[in-house]
Coordinates of C-alpha atoms (C1' of nucleotides) and ligand atoms in Angstrom, one line a residue:
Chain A
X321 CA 50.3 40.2 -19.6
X322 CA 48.4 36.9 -19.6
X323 CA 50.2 34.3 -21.0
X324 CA 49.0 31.0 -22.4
X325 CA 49.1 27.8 -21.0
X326 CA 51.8 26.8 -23.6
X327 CA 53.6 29.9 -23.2
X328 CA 54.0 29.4 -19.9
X329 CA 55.3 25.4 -20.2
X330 CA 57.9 26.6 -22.4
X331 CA 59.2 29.3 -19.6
X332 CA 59.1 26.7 -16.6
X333 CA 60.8 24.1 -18.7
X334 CA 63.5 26.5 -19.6
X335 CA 63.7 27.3 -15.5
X336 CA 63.7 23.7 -14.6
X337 CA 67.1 23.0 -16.7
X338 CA 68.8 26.1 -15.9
X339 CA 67.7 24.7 -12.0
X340 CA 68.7 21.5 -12.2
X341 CA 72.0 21.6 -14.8
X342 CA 72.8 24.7 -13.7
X343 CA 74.0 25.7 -17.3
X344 CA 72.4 29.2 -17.9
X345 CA 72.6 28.8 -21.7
X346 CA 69.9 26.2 -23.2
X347 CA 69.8 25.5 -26.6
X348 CA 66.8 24.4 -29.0
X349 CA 66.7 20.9 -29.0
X350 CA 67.5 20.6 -25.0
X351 CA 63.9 22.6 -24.5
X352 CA 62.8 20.2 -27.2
X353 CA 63.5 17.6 -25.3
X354 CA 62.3 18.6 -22.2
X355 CA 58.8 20.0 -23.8
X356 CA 58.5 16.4 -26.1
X357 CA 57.9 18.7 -29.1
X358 CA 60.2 18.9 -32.2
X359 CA 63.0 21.4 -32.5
X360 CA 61.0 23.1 -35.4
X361 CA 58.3 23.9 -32.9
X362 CA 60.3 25.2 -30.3
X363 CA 62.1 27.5 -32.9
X364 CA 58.8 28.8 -33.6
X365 CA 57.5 29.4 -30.1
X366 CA 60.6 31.1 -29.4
X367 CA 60.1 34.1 -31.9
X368 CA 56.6 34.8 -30.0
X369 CA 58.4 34.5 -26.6
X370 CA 61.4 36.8 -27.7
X371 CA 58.6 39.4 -29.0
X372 CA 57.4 39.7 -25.8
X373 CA 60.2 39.8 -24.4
X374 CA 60.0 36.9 -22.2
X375 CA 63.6 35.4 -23.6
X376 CA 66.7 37.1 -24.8
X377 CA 67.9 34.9 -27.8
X378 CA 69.2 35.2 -31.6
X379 CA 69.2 32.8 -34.4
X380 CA 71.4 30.1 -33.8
X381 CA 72.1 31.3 -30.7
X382 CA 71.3 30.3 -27.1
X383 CA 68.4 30.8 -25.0
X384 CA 67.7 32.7 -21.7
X385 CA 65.0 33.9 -19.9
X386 CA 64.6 37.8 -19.0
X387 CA 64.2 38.7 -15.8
X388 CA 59.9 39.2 -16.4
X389 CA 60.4 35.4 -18.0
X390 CA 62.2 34.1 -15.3
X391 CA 59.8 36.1 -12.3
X392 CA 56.9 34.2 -14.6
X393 CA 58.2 31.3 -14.8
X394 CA 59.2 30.8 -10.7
X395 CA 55.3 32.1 -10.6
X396 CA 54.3 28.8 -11.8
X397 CA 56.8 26.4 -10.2
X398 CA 55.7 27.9 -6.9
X399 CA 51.6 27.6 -7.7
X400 CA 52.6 23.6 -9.1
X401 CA 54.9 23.1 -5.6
X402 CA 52.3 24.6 -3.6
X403 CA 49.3 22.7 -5.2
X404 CA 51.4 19.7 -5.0
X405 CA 52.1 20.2 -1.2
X406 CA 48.2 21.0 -0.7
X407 CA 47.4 17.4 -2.6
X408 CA 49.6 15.8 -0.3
X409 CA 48.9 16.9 3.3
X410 CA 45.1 17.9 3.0
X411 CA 44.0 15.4 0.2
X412 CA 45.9 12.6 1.1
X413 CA 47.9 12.1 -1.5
X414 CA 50.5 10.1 -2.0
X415 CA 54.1 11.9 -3.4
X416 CA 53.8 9.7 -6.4
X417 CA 50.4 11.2 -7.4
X418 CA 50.6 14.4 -7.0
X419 CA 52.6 16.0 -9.7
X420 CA 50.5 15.1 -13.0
X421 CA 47.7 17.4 -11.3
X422 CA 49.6 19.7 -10.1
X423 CA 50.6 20.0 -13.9
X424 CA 47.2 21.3 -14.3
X425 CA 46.4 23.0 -11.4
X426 CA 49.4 25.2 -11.5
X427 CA 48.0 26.9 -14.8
X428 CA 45.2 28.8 -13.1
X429 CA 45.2 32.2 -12.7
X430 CA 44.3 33.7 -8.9
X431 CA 46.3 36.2 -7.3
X432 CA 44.2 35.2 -4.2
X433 CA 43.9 31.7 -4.7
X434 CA 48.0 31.0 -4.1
X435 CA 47.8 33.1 -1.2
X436 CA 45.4 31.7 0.3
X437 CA 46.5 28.1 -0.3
X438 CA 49.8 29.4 0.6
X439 CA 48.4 30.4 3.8
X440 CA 46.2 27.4 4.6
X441 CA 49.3 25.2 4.3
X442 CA 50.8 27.9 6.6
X443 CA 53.6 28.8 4.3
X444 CA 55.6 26.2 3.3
X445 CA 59.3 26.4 2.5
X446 CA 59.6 22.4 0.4
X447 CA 57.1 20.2 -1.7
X448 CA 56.4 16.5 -1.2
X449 CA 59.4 15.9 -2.8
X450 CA 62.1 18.0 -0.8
X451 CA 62.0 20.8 -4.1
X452 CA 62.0 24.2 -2.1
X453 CA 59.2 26.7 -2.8
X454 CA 59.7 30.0 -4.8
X455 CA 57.8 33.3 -2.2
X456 CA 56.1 35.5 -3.7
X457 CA 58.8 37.7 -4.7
X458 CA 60.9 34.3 -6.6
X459 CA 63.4 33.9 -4.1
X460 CA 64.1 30.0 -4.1
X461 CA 66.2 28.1 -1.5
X462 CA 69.4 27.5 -2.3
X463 CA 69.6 23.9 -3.6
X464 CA 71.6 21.2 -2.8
X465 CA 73.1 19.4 -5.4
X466 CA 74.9 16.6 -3.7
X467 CA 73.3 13.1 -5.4
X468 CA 73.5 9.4 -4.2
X469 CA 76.1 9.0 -7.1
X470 CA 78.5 11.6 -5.5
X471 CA 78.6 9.3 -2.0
X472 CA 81.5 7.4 -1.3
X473 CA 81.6 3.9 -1.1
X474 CA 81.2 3.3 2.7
X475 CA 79.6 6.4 3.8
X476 CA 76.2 7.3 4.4
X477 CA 73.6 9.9 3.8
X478 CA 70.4 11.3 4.2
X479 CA 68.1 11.8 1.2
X480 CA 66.5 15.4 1.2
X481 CA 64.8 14.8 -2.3
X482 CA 64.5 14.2 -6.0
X483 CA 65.0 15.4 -9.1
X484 CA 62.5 13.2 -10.9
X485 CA 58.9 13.7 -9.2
X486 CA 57.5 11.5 -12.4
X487 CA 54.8 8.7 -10.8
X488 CA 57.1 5.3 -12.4
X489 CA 60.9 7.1 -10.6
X490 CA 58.8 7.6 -7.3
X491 CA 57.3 4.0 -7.2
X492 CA 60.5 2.6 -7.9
X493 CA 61.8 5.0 -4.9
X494 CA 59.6 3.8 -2.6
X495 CA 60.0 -0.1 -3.8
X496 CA 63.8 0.1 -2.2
X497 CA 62.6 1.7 0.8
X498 CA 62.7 5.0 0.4
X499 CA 61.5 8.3 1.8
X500 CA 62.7 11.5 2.6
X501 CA 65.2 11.6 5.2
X502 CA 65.7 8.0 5.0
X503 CA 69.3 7.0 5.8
X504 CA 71.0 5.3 3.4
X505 CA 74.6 3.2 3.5
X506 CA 76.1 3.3 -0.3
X507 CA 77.7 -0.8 0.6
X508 CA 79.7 -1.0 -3.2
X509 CA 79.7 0.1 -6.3
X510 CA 80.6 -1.7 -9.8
X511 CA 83.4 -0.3 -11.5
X512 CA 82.4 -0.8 -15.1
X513 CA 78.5 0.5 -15.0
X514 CA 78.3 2.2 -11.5
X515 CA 75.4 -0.4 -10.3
X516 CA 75.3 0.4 -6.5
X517 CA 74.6 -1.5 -3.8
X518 CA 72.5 0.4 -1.2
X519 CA 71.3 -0.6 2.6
X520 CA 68.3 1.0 3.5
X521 CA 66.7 0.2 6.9
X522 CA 68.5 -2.6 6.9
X523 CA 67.5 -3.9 3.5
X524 CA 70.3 -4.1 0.4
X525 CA 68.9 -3.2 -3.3
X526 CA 70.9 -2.7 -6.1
X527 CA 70.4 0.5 -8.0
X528 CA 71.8 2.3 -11.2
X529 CA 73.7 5.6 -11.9
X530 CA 70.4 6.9 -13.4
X531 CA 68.5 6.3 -10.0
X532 CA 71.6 7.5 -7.8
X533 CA 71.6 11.1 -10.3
X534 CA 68.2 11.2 -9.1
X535 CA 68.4 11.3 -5.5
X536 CA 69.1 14.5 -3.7
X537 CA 71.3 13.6 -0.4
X538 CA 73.1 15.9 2.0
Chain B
X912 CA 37.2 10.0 -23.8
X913 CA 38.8 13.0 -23.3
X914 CA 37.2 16.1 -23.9
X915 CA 38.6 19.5 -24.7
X916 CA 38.1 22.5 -22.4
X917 CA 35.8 23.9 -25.3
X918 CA 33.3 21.5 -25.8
X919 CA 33.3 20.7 -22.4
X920 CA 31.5 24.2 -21.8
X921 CA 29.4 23.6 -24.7
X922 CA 27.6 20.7 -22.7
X923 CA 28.0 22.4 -19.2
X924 CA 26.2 25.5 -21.4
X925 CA 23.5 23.2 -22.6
X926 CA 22.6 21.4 -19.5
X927 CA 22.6 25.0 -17.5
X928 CA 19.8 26.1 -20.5
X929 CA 18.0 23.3 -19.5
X930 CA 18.0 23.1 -16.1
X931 CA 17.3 27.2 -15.6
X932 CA 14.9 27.5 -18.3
X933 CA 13.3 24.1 -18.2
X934 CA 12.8 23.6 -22.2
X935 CA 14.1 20.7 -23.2
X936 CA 15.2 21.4 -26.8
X937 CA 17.6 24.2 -26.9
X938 CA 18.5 25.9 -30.6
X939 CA 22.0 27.6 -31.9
X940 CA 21.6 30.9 -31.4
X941 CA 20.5 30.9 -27.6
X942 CA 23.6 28.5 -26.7
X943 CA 25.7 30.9 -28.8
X944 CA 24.3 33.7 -26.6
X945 CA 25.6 31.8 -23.8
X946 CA 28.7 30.8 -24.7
X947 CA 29.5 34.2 -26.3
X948 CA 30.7 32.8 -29.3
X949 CA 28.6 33.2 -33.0
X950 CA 26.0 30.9 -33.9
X951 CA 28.4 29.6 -37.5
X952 CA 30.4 28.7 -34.8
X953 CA 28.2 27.1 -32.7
X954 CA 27.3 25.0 -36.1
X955 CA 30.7 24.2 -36.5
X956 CA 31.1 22.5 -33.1
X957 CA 27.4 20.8 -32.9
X958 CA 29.2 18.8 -35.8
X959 CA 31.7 17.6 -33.9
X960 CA 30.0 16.7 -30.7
X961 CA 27.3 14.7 -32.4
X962 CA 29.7 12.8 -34.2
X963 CA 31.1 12.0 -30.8
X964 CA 27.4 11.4 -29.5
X965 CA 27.0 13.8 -27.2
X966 CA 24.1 15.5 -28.1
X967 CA 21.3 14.9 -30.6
X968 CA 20.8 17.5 -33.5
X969 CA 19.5 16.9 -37.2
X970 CA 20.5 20.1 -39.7
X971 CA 17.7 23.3 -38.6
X972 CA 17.0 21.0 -35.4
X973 CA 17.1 21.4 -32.0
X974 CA 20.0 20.7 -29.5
X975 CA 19.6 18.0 -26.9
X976 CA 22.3 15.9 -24.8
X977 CA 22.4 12.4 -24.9
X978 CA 22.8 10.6 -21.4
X979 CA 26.5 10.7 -22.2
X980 CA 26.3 14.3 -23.1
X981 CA 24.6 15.0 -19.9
X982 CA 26.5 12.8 -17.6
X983 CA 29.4 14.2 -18.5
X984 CA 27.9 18.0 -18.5
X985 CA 26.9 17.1 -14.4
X986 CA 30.3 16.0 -13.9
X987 CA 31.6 19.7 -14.9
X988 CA 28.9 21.0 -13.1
X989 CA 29.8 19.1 -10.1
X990 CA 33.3 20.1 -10.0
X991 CA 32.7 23.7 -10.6
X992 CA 30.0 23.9 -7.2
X993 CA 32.4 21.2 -5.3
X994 CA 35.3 24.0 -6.3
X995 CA 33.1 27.0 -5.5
X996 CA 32.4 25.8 -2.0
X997 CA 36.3 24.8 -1.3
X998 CA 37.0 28.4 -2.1
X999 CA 34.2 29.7 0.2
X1000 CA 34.5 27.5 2.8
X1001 CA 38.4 27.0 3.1
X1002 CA 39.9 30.2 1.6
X1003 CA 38.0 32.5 2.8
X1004 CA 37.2 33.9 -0.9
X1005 CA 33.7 35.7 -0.5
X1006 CA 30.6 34.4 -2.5
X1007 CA 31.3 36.6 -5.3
X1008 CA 34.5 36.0 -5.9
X1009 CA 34.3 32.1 -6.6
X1010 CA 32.6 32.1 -9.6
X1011 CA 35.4 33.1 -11.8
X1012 CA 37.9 31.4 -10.1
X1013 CA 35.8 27.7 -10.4
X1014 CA 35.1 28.3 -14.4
X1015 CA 39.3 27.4 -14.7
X1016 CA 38.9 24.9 -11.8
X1017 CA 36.2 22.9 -13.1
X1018 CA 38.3 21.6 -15.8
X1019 CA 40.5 20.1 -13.9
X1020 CA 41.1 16.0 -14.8
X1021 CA 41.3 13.7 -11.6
X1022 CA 38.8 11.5 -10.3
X1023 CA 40.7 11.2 -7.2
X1024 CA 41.0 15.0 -6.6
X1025 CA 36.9 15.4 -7.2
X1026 CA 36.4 12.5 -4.5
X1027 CA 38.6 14.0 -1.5
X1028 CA 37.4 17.4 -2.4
X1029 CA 33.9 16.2 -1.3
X1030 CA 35.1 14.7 1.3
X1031 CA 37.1 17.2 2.9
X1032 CA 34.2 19.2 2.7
X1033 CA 31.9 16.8 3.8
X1034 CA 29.8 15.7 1.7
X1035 CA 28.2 19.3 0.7
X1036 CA 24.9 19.7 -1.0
X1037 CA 24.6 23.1 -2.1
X1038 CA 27.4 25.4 -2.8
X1039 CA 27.9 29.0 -2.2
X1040 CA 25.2 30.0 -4.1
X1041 CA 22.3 27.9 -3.0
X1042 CA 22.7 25.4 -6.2
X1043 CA 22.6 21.8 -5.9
X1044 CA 25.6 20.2 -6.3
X1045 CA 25.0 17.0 -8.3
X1046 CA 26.4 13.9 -6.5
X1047 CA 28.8 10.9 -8.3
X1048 CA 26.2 9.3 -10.2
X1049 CA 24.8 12.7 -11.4
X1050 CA 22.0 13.0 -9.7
X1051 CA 20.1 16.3 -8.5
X1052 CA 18.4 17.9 -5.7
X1053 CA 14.9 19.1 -7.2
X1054 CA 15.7 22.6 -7.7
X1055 CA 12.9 25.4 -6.5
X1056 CA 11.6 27.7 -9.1
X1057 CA 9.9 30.1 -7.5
X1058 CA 12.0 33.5 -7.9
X1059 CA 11.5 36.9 -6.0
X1060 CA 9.4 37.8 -8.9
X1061 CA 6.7 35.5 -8.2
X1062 CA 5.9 36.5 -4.5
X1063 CA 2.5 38.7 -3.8
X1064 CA 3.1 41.9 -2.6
X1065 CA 2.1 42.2 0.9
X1066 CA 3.7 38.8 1.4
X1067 CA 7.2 37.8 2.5
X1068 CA 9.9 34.8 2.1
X1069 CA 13.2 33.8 2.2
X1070 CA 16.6 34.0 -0.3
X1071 CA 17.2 29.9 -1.3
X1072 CA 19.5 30.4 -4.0
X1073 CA 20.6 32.8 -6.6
X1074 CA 20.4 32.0 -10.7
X1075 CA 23.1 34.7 -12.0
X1076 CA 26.7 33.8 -10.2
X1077 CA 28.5 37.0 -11.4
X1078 CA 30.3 38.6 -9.5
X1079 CA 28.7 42.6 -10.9
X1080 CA 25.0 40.4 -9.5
X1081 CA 26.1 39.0 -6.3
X1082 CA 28.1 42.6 -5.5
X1083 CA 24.4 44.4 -5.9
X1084 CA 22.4 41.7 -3.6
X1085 CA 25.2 41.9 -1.2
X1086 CA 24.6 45.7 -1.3
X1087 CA 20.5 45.5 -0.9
X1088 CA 21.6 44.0 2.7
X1089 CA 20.8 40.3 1.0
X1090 CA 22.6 36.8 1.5
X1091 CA 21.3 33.0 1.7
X1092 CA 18.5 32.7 4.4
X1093 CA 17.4 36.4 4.3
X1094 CA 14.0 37.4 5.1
X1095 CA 12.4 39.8 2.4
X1096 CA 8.9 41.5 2.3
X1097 CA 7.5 42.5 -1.1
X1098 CA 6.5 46.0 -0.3
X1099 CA 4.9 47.2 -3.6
X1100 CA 5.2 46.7 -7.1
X1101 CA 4.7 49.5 -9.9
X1102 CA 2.9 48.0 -12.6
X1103 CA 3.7 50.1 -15.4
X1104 CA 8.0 48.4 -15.1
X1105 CA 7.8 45.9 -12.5
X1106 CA 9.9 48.0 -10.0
X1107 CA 9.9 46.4 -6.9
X1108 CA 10.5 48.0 -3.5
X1109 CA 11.2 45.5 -1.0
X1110 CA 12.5 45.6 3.1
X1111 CA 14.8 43.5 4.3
X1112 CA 16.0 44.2 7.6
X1113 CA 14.0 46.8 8.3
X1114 CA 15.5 48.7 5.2
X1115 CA 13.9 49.5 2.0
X1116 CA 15.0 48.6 -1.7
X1117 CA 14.0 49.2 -5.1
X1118 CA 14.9 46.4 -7.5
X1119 CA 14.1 45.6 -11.0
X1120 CA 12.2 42.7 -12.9
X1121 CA 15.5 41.3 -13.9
X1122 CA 17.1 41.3 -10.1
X1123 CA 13.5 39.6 -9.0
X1124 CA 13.9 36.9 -11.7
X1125 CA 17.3 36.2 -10.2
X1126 CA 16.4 35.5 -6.6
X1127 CA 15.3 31.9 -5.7
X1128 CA 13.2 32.1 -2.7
X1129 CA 10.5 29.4 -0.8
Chain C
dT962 C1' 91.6 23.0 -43.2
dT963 C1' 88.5 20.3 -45.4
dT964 C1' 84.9 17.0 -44.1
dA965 C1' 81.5 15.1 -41.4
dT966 C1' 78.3 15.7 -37.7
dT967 C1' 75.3 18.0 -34.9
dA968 C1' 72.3 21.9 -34.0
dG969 C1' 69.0 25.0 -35.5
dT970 C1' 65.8 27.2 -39.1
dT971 C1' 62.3 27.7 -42.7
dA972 C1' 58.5 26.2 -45.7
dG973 C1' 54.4 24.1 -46.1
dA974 C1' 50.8 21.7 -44.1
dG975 C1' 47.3 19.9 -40.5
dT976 C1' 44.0 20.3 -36.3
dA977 C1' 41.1 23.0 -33.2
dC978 C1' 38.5 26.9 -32.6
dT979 C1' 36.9 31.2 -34.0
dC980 C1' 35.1 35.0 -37.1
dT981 C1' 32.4 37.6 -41.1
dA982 C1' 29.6 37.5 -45.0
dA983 C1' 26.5 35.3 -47.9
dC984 C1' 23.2 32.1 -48.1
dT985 C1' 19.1 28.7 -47.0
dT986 C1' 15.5 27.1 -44.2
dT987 C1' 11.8 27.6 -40.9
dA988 C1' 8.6 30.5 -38.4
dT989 C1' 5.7 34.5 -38.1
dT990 C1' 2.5 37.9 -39.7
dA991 C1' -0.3 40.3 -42.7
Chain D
dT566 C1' -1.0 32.0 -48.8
dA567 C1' 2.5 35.2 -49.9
dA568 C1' 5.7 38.3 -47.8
dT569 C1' 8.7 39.2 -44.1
dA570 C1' 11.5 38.2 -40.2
dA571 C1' 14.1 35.1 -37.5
dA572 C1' 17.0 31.1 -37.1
dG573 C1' 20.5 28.3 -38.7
dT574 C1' 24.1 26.9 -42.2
dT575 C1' 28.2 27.1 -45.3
dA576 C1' 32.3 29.1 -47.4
dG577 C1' 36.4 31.2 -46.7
dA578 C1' 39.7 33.1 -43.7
dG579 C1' 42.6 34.0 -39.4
dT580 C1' 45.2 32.6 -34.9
dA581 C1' 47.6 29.3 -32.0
dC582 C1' 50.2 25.3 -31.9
dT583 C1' 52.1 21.4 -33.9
dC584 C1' 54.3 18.3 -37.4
dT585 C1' 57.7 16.6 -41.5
dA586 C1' 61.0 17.5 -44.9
dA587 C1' 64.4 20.1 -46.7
dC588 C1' 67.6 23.3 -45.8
dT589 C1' 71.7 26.2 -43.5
dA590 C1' 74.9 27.3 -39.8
dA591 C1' 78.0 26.0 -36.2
dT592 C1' 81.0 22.6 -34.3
dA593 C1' 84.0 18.5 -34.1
dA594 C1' 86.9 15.2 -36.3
dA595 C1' 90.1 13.8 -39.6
Ligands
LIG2443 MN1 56.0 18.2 -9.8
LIG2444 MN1 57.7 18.5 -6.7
LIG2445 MN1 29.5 29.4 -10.6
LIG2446 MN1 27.4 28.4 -7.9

DNA sequence: TTTATTAGTTAGAGTACTCTAACTTTATTA
DNA sequence: TAATAAAGTTAGAGTACTCTAACTAATAAA
C-alpha cells in the first residue's frame, strides 16, 4: 500500500517517541508536538491512519502503531539513517548537515535503491550520529540509554551518540569538543539547575541538563 | 523561491517540449498531454506560474518560459540526468531502470548534494541515456537531431542517445541487441508503414516509424 | 466529590491540485 | 466568408492536508 509522504511522517514520528521515551502509549498532542501541527490535525490524520490500519487507537484514547505501521515506519528510519550515512562518508558531509536531506531523501520509494546503497556502504550497523540502523526485516540494535546527565560527578565516559541530530544541537556539540567516542570527565555539577562542568580533551565547558539529556554515553 | 513538486514538472515538461520538438511556443493541450493531467487544469496552473513569472502566456496564447522559468527547469533537468547516472554508474541499476527512480530524485532540495554528486561522478556530461546533462550555469551540449528515421537505407551509423527514457522503450532496444555506441545498417524500408528492417550485429530487426524516431544516431 | 485543568475532538474554513461539463475563442476547411 | 473543428477557458466540485474556535471528556487538585 503506498503511503504518502505525510502518512509516513506521522508513523516515524510516532516510532521516534516510543524509541526514545520508551513509553509505548503516545497521546495526541505529544505527536502534535513532535509533527509541529495542531492537535486538531493530528486527530484528523489519525482516523485515516486507523482505517488503514496502520494504528490501533480510540477516541480519547492512546495511540500505537500496528505491527504493518511499525515495519513501515522502521522502513523509513532505516532509508533516512542510511541516506544520512551515504551523505556522510561518500559526499562529504559533515554530521551537522546531513539530516535535513536525509528528511527528504528518505521518502523515495526503491526497493533496489536501499539495497543497493545499503550495499555500497557495505552494510552499516550506526548513522553519523551513533543511531543504529533498522535491516531489512526492522530489527534495530538494542539502544543504549545511559545520558551525560546520568554520569556521576567524577567519572568519565565515552559518548556513543545523540538524540538530537538537529544542525543548531550538533554545532553546539562540536563547539565543546565533541565527537563520537570522545572521552569526557563530568568535573561538577550545580545543585540548583544541574549546569555541568565537563573536561573534554583537556578543555572545561559548562553545559546544561538539556545538552547532557542529549548525549548518548556508555 | 521555493517551488512545489507540481509546478516544478510543469517547467521541467515545458523545457523537454522545447528542447525535443524544437518549437518555441508550446500550447495547453500538448503540455497537458505530457504531464497527463487535463488541459482546465493546465489553465489553472499557467495562472499561477505567470503570476510568479515563470513563463509568459496571455489568455488563448502560447506557453513560453522566462529565463527564470527556464533556469530553473535545467536545474531539474540537471538533477534528474546527475541522479540517473549515480544510479547507473554506482548502483549497478541498469539503463532502464533509472528513469523512474530519478523522476522522485530530481526533486530533491540541496545545492550541496547536486555539487558532490557531480563530483563524485566526475564531472559527467551525458547520462545513461546519451542526453546532455546541463552544467551549473545551465548550459547545454548542442543536442544531435538526426534519429534512426532519417538514415538512407543502404547506409549505416551509430546509437548516440535515445529520446523516450521508459523503461517498456529501453526494454525493446535492449532486446533488438541495441545500446549506446551500436553500429546499425538500415537494411530496407517498406514504404507503404515505414517498417524498418535493420542489422545490428550481424542480426536482423524489424522496427517501426515510432522506434526510428526514438533513436538518436550521427 | 465538586471544581479546575489538561487532553482531545468536531465543525467550518482555507490552500494546492485535480477533475468534468459547459462554454468561448481561434484555426481550418468547404 | 460561413460553417465546422480544434484549442483553450471557466465554473463548480472533490481529495488531501492544514488551521482556528468552540466544544467535550478525562484527569488532577481542592
Ligand atoms: Mn536524522
Ligand atoms: Mn541520525
Ligand atoms: Mn530520465
Ligand atoms: Mn536520461
Amino acid at each position: 500500500m503506498m503511503l504518502s509522504f505525510t502518512e509516513e511522517n506521522y508513523l516515524k514520528a510516532l516510532q521516534k517517541i516510543v524509541f526514545y521515551s520508551g513509553i509505548e502509549k503516545v497521546g495526541t498532542n505529544e505527536l502534535a508536538t513532535a509533527l509541529l501541527v495542531t492537535p486538531a490535525t493530528v486527530s484528523n490524520m489519525l482516523k485515516k491512519l486507523k482505517e488503514k490500519e496502520l494504528v490501533d487507537y480510540e477516541r480519547y484514547g492512546k495511540i500505537t502503531l500496528t505491527k504493518t505501521g511499525r515495519k513501515k515506519a522502521l522502513d523509513i528510519i532505516r532509508k533516512h539513517r542510511l541516506w544520512e550515512t551515504f551523505l556522510y562518508e561518500k559526499l562529504e558531509f559533515s554530521w551537522d548537515e546531513v539530516h535535513e536531506v536525509a528528511e527528504q531523501l528518505e521518502h523515495i520509494q526503491s526497493e533496489k535503491l536501499v539495497d543497493k546503497l545499503d550495499k555500497l556502504l557495505e552494510y552499516p550497523d550506526f548513522d553519523p550520529h551513533g543511531d543504529p540502523i533498522p535491516n531489512k526485516k526492522g530489527e534495530v540494535k538494542v539502544r543504549v540509554n545511559k545520558t551525560l546527565a546520568d554520569v556521576a560527578v567524577g567519572s568519565s565516559c565515552k559518548i556513543v551518540a545523540v538524540k538530537d541530530d538537529s544542525s543548531s544541537f550538533l554545532k553546539y556539540v562540536a563547539k565543546v569538543g565533541l565527537e563520537l567516542n570522545s572521552e569526557i570527565v563530568v568535573v561538577s555539577k550545580q545543585e540548583y539547575d544541574a549546569i555541568t562542568v565537563i573536561e573534554v580533551n583537556g578543555t572545561e565547558s559548562s553545559v546544561s541538563q538539556l545538552f547532557s539529556e542529549n548525549i548518548f554515553v556508555v
